[in-house]
Coordinates of C-alpha atoms in Angstrom, one line a residue:
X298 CA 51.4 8.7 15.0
X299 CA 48.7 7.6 17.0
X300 CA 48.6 4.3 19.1
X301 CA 44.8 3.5 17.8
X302 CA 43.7 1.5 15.4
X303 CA 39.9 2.3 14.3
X304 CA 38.2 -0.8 12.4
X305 CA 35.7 0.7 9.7
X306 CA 33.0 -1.3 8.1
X307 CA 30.7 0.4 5.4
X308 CA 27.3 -1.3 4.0
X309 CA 29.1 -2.3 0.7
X310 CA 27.2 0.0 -1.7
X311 CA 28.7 2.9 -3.1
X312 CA 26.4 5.5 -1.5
X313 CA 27.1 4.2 2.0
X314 CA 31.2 3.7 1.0
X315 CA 31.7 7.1 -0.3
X316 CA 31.0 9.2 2.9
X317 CA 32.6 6.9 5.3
X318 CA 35.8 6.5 3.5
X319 CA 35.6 10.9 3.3
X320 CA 36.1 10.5 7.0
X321 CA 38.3 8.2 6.8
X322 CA 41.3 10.0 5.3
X323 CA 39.7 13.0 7.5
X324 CA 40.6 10.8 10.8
X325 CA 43.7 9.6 8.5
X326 CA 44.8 13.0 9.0
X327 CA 45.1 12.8 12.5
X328 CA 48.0 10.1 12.5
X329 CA 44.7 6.9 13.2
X330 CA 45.4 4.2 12.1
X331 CA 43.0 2.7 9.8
X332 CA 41.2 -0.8 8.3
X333 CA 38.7 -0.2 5.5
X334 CA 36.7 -3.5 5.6
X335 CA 34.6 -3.8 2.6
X336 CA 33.7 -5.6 -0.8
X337 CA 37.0 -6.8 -2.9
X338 CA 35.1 -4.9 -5.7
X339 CA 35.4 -2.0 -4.0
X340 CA 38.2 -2.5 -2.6
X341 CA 39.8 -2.6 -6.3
X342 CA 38.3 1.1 -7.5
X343 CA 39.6 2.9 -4.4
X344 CA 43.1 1.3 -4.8
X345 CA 43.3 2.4 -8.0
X346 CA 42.1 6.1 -7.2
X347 CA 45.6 6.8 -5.7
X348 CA 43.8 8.7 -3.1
X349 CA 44.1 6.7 -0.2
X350 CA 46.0 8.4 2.7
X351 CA 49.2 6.0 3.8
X352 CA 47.5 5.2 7.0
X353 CA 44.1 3.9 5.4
X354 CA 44.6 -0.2 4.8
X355 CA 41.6 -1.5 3.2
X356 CA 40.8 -5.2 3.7
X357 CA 38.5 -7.2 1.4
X358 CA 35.6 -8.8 3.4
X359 CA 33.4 -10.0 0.6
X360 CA 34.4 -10.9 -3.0
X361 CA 32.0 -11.4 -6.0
X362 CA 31.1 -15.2 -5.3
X363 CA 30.3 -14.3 -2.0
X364 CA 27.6 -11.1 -3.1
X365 CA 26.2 -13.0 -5.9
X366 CA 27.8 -10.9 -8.5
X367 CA 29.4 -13.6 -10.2
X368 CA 25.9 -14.7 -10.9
X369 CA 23.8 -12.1 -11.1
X370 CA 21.8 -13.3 -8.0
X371 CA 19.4 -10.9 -6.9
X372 CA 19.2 -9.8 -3.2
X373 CA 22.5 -12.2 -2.6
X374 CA 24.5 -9.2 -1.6
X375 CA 22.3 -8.0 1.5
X376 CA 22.0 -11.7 2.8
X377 CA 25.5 -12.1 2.4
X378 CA 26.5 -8.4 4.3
X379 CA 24.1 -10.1 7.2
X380 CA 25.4 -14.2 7.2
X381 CA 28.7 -13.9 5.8
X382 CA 30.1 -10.8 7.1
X383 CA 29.5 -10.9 10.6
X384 CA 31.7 -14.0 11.1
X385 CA 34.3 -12.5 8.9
X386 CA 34.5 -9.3 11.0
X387 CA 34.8 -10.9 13.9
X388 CA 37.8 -13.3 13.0
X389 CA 39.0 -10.0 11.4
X390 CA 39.2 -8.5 15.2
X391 CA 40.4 -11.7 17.0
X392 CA 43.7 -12.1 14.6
X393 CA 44.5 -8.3 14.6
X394 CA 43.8 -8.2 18.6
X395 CA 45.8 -11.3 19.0
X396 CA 48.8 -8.8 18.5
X397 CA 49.6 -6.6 21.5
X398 CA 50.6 -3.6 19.8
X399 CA 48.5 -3.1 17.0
X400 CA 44.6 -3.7 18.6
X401 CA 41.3 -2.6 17.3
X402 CA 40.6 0.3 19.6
X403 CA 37.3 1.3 17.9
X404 CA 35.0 0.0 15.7
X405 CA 33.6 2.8 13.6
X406 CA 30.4 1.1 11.5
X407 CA 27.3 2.6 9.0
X408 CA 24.4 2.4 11.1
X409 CA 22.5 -0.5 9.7
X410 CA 24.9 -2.9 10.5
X411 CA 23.5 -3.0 13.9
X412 CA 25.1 -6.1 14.4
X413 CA 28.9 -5.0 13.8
X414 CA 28.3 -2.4 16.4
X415 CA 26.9 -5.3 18.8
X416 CA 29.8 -7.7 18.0
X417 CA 31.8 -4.6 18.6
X418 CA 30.0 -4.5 22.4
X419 CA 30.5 -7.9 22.5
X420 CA 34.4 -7.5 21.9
X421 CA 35.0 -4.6 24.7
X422 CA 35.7 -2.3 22.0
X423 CA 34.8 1.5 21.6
X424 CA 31.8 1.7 18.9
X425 CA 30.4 4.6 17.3
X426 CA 27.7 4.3 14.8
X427 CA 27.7 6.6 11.3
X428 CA 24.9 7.6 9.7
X429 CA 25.3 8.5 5.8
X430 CA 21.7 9.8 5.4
X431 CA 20.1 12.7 7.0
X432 CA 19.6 12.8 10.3
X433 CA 15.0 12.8 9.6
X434 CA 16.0 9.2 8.4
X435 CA 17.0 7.9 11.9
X436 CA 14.6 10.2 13.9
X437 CA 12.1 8.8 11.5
X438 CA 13.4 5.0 12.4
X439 CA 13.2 5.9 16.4
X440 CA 9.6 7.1 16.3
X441 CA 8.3 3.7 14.7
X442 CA 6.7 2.5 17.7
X443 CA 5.1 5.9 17.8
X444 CA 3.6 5.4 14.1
X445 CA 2.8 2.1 15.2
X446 CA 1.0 3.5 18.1
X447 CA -0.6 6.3 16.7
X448 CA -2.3 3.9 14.0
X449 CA -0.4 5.3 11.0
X450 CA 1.4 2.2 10.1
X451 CA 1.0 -1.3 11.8
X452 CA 3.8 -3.6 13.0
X453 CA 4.5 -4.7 9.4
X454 CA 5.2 -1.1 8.8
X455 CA 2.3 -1.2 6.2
X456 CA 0.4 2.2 6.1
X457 CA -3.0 2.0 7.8
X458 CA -3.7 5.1 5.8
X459 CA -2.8 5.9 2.4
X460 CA -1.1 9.2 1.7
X461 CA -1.2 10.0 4.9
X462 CA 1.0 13.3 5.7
X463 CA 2.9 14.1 8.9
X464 CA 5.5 16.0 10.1
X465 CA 7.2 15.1 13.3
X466 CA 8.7 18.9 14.0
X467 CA 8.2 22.2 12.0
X468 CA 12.0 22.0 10.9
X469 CA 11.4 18.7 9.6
X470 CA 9.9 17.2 6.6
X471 CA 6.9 16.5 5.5
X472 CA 6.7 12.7 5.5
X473 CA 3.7 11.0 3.3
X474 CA 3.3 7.1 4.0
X475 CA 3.3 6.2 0.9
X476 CA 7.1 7.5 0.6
X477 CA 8.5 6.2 3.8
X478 CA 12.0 4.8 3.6
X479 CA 10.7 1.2 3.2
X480 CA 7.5 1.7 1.6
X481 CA 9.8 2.9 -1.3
X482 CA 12.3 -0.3 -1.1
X483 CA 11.0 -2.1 -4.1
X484 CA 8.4 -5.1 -3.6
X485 CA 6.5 -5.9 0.0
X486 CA 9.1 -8.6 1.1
X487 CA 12.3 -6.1 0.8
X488 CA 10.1 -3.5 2.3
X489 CA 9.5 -6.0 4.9
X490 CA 12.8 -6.8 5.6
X491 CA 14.3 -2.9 5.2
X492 CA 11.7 -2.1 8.2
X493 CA 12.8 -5.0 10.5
X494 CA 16.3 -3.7 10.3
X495 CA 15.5 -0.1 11.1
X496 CA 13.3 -1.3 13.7
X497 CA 16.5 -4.3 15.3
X498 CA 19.1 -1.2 14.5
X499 CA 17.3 0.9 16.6
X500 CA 19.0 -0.9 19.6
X501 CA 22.3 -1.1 18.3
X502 CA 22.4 2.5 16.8
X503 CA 21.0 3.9 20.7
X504 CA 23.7 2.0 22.4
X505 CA 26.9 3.1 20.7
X506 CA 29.1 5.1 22.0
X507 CA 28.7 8.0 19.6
X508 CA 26.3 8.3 16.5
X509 CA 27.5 10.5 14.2
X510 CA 26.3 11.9 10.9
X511 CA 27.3 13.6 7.8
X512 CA 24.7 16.5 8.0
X513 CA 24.9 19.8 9.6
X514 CA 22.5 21.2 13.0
X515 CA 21.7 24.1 11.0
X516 CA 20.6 22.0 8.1
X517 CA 18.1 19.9 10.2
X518 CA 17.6 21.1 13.7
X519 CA 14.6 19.9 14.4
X520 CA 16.2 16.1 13.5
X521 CA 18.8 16.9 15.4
X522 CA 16.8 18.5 18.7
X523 CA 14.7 15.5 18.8
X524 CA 17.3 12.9 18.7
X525 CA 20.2 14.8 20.4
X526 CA 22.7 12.0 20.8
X527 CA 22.8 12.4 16.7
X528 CA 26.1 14.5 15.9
X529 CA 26.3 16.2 12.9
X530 CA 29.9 16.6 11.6
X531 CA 29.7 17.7 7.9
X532 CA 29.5 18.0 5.0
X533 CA 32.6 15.7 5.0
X534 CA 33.1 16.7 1.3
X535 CA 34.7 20.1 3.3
X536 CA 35.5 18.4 6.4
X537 CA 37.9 16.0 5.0
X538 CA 40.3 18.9 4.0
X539 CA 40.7 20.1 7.3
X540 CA 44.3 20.4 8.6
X541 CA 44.5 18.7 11.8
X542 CA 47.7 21.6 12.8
X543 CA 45.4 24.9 12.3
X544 CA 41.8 25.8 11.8
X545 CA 40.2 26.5 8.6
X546 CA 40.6 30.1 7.1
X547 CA 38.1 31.8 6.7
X548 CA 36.5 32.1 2.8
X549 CA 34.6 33.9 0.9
X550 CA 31.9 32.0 -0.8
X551 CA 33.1 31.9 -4.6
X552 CA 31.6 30.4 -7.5
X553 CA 34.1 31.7 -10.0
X554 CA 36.6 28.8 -9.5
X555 CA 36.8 25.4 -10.2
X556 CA 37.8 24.6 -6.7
X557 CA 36.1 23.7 -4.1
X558 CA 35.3 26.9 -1.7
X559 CA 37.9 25.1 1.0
X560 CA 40.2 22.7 -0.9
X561 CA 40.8 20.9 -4.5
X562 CA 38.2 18.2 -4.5
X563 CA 40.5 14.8 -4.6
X564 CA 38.9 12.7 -2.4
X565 CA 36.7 9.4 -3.6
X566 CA 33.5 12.1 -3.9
X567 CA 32.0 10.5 -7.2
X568 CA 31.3 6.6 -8.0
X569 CA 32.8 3.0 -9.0
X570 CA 32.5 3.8 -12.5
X571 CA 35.7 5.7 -14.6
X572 CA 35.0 9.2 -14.6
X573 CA 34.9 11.3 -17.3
X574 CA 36.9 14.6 -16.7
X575 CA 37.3 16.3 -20.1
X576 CA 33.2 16.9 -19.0
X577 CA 35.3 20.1 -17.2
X578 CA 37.0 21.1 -20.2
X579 CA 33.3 21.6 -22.1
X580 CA 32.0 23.8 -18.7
X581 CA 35.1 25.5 -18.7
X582 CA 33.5 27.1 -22.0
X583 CA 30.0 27.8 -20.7
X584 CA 28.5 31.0 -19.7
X585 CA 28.3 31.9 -15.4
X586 CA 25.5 29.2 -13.8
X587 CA 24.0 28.9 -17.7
X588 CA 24.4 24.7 -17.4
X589 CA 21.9 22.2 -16.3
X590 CA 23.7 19.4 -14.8
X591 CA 21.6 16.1 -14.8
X592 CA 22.7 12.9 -13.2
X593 CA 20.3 10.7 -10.8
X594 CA 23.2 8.0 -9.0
X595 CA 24.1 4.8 -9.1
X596 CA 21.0 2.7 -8.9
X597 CA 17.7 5.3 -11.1
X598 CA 17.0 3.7 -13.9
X599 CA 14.2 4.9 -16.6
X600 CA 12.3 3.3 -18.8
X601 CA 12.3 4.6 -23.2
X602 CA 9.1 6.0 -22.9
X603 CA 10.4 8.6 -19.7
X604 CA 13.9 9.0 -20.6
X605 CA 12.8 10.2 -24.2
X606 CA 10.6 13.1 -22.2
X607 CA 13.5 13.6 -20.4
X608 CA 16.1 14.1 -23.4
X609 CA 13.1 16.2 -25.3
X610 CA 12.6 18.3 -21.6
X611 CA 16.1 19.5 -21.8
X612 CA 15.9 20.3 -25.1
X613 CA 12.8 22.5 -25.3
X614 CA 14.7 24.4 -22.2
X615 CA 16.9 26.1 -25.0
X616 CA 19.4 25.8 -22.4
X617 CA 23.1 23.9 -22.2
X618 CA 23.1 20.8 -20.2
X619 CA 25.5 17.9 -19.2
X620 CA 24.0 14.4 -18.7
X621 CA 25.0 11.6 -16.9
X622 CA 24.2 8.4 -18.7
X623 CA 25.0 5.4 -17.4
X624 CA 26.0 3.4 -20.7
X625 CA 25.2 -0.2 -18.8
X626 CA 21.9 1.2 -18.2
X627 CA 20.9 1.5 -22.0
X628 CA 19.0 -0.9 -24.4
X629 CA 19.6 -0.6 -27.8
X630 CA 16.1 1.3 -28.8
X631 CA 17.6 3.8 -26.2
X632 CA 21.0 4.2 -27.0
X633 CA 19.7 4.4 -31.0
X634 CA 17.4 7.3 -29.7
X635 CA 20.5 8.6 -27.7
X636 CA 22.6 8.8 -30.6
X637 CA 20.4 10.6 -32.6
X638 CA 19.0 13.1 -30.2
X639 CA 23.0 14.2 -29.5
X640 CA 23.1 14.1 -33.4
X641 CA 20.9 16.9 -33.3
X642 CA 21.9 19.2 -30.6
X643 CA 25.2 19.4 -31.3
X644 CA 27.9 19.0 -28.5
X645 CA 28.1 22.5 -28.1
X646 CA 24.8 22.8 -26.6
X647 CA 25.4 19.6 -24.6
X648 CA 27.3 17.1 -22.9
X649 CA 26.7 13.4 -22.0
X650 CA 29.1 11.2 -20.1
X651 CA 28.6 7.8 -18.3
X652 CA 30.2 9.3 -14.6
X653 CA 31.1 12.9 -13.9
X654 CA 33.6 14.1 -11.1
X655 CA 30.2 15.4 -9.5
X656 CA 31.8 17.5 -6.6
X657 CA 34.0 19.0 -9.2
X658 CA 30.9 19.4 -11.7
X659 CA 29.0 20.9 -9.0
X660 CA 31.3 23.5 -7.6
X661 CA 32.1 24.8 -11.8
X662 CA 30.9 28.5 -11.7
X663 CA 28.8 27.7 -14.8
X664 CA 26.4 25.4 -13.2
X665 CA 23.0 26.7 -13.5
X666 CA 20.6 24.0 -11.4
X667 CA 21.2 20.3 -10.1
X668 CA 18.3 18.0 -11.6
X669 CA 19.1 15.0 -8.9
X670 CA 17.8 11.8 -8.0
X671 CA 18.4 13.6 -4.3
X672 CA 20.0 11.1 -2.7
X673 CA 21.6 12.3 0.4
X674 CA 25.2 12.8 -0.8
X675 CA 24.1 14.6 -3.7
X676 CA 21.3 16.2 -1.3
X677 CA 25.0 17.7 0.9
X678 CA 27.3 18.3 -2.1
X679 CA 24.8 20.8 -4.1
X680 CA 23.8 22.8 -1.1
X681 CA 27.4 22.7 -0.2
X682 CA 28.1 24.5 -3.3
X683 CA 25.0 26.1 -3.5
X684 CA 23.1 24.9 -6.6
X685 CA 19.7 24.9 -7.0
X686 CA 17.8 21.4 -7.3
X687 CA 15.6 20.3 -9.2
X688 CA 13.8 16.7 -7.5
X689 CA 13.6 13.8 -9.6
X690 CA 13.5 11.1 -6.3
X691 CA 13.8 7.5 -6.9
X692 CA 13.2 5.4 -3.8
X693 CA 14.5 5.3 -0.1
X694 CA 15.0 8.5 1.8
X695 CA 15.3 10.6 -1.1
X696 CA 11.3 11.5 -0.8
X697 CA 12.4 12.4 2.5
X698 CA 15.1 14.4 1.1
X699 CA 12.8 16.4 -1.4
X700 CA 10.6 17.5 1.2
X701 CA 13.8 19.5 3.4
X702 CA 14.9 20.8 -0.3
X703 CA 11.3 22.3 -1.7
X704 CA 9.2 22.6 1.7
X705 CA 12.1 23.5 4.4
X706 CA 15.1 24.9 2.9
X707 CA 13.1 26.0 -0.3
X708 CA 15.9 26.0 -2.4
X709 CA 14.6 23.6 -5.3
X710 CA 11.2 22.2 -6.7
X711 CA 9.4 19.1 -7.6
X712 CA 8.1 17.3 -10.4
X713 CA 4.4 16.3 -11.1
X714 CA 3.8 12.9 -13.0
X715 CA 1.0 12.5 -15.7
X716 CA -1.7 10.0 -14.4
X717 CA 0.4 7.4 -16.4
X718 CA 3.1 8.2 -13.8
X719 CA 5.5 10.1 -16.5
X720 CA 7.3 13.1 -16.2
X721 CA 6.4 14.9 -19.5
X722 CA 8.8 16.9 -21.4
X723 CA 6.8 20.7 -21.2
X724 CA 7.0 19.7 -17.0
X725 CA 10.7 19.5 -17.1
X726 CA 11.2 22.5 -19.1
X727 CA 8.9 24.8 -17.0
X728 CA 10.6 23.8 -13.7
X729 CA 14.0 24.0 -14.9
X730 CA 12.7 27.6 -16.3
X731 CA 11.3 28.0 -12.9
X732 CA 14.6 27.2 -11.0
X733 CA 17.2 29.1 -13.3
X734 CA 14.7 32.1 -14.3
X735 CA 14.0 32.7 -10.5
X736 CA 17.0 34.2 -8.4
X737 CA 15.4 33.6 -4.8
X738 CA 16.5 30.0 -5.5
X739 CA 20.0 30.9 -6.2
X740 CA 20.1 33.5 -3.4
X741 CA 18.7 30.9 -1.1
X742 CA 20.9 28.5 -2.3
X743 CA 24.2 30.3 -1.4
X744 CA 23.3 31.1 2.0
X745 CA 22.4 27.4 2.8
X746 CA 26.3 26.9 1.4
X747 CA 27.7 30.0 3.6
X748 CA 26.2 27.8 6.1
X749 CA 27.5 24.2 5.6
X750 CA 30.5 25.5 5.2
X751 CA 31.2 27.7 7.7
X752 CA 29.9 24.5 10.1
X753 CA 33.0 23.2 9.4
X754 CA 35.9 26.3 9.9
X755 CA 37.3 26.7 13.4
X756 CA 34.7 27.2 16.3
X757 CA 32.1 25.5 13.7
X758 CA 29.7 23.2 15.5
X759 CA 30.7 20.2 13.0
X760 CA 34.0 21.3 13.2
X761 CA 33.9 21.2 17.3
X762 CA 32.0 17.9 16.9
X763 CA 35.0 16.6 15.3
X764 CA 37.3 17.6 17.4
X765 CA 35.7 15.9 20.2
X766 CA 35.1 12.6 18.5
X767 CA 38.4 12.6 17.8
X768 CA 39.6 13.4 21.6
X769 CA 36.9 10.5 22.4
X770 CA 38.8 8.2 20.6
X771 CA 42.3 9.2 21.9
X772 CA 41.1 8.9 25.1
X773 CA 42.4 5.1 26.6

């Protein structure tokens, strides 16, 4: 067993949790010792998973009162992660330091908590900073005085141009102001305050010992080039099966197996809502990459008029589908409409559920295409098992992420709205035509996999980069 103690602190929201607690039974593993600080909330869905490794302790930081919850207060949870949590941390580190042989010996932190990794600085304690985006997001933060320069945005962050297009490297994508991580952050005072943390992380994030990601060189060299002390070591959906006594064999890409191409999926992969596995049973019985898989996160919501062209989409398609509906996101009008629309297809032509095992969903043989939200862990687990995508972006960086999958990788399409800004239903069924019909998508698709994947078997670069992060931290 190892004599360190890493101290990991996630932002509390399941996107951000997910990927860092996938490298946290990864370091697990490794005989690290490790503190999960996070929301109670939280907290109480991973401890009932019963997949936490014996040497992962999680430790609740934040409890409902605390984040609003309790009271539906809107925007409570991000001041409380910046005015609560800080002072929570640190008397976290003082009372587990205050024993001599069981000390913090690295803080490991999600890069926009800039300030953990300063307290961390502050403490004498080994920080490393982990990004759960794609590495274009940070790049993209770094090159804000640039943009500011340049006159493309002014020091509000406020595009001085409207649809302006860029593109900082070949490799990279195509970035429109308009979409730019905190232009697409809800109204102008959170987009306000999501570009003053990029722009005070910037300091933090560039100071830390390591940065690390959960990406991939070969997905995003030109990101990864421009902003070398990024490290890519993912996709952690694969990494976290790696055997710290041998190397990963080598494997055949397969998509006739429910499996994972490395290891049974088992790790947190999925949400905080009860998932609904007998979804597996029903693809068990589909035809070979025949199914449309639909499902758009944990925060897309749609209003009647768009999820009815979405539900009337798939159905003009003629083709199977499973659906991921959240049932707290439904009205009544909607879940009548719902009811009736299932009513008439029949269960045998498709399949809604409130939460799907996704890795497991995604790496069924009988998936077809991926019609995603494209945030960036579902952006890393379809081209880790080499579906085809089908962009339906929300807010954030998943613009960001649409442009690598259509106009980089070119391995999925786009949607175009009507003038009223709606998706309609003949749009959805000729671009999930388009992506099923047209086997350059699905050939693409599988060598972007044969490359994630093979990142992370013996003499991979993630798999290297993991190996010395992991010597980094042994080494005092």
């Amino acid at each position: 067993m190892s004599k360190h103690h890493i101290l990991m602190i996630p932002y509390p929201v399941q996107g951000h949790v997910i990927p860092l607690m996938e490298l946290a039974q990864s370091l697990a593993k490794y005989g690290f010792k490790i503190t999960f600080a996070t929301h109670k909330r939280i907290i109480n869905y991973l401890g009932g998973k019963n997949i936490l490794h014996d040497q992962i302790h999680l430790i609740s930081i934040l409890d409902e009162s605390e984040s609003g919850e309790d009271k539906n207060v809107p925007g409570k949870l991000s001041e409380a992660i910046f005015k609560v949590m800080p002072g929570k941390i640190e008397k976290l580190i003082q009372e587990t330091n205050a024993y001599k042989d069981d000390k913090i010996t690295c803080v490991i932190a999600d890069q926009s908590l800039g300030w953990a990794l300063e307290l961390a600085a502050k403490m004498g304690i080994k920080r490393a900073a982990f990004l759960t985006a794609a590495a274009a997001n940070l790049v993209l933060g770094f090159n804000i005085p640039k943009l500011i320069d340049d006159g493309i945005i002014d020091t509000n962050g406020t595009p001085a141009i409207k649809d302006h297009t860029f593109q900082f490297e070949p490799t990279m994508p195509i970035m429109n102001t308009s979409d730019l991580v905190w232009t697409r952050m809800g109204n102008l005072t959170m987009q306000k305050i999501i570009f003053d943390m990029m722009v005070h992380n910037n300091k933090a994030v560039k100071s830390a010992d390591w940065l690390i990601c959960n990406s991939v060189y070969d997905l995003e060299p030109g990101a990864f080039n421009l902003a070398p002390e990024i490290v890519p070591i993912g996709p952690l959906l694969a990494s976290n099966c790696l055997d710290p006594s041998m190397s990963l064999p080598e494997a055949e890409p397969r998509i006739s197996s429910r499996e994972s191409p490395n290891c049974e999926i088992s790790s947190v992969a999925g949400s905080f809502w009860p998932e609904e596995s007998t979804c597996l049973n029903w693809l068990d019985q589909q035809p070979l990459c025949s199914v449309v898989y639909v499902a758009f996160g944990s925060f897309t919501l749609f209003n009647e008029s768009q999820f009815q062209e979405l539900a009337l989409g798939l159905e003009l398609t003629n083709m199977s589908f499973l659906w991921v509906v959240r049932t707290d996101a439904l009205d009544a009008k909607t879940d009548v409409f719902l009811n009736f629309f299932m009513d008439r297809i029949g269960k045998k032509k498709g399949q809604i559920v409130s939460w799907a095992p996704q890795l497991k969903v995604l790496s069924h043989p009988s998936i077809g295409c991926f019609v995603s939200h494209c945030g960036w862990n579902s952006t890393i687990e379809a081209i880790s098992n080499g579906i085809p995508i089908l962009c339906w972006p929300y807010f954030a960086d998943q613009f960001m992420n649409q442009s690598y999958i259509c106009d980089i990788w070119k391995v999925g399409v786009g949607l175009k709205k009507e003038a009223n800004g709606i998706i309609n239903r003949v749009e959805i069924k000729h671009k999930v035509e388009q992506l099923m019909g047209y086997v350059e998508f699905k050939k693409r698709a599988l060598q972007f996999k044969e490359m994630a994947m093979s990142s992370v078997k013996g003499g991979g670069r993630s798999y290297q980069n993991f190996i010395n992060f992991i010597q980094w931290i042994e080494s005092s």
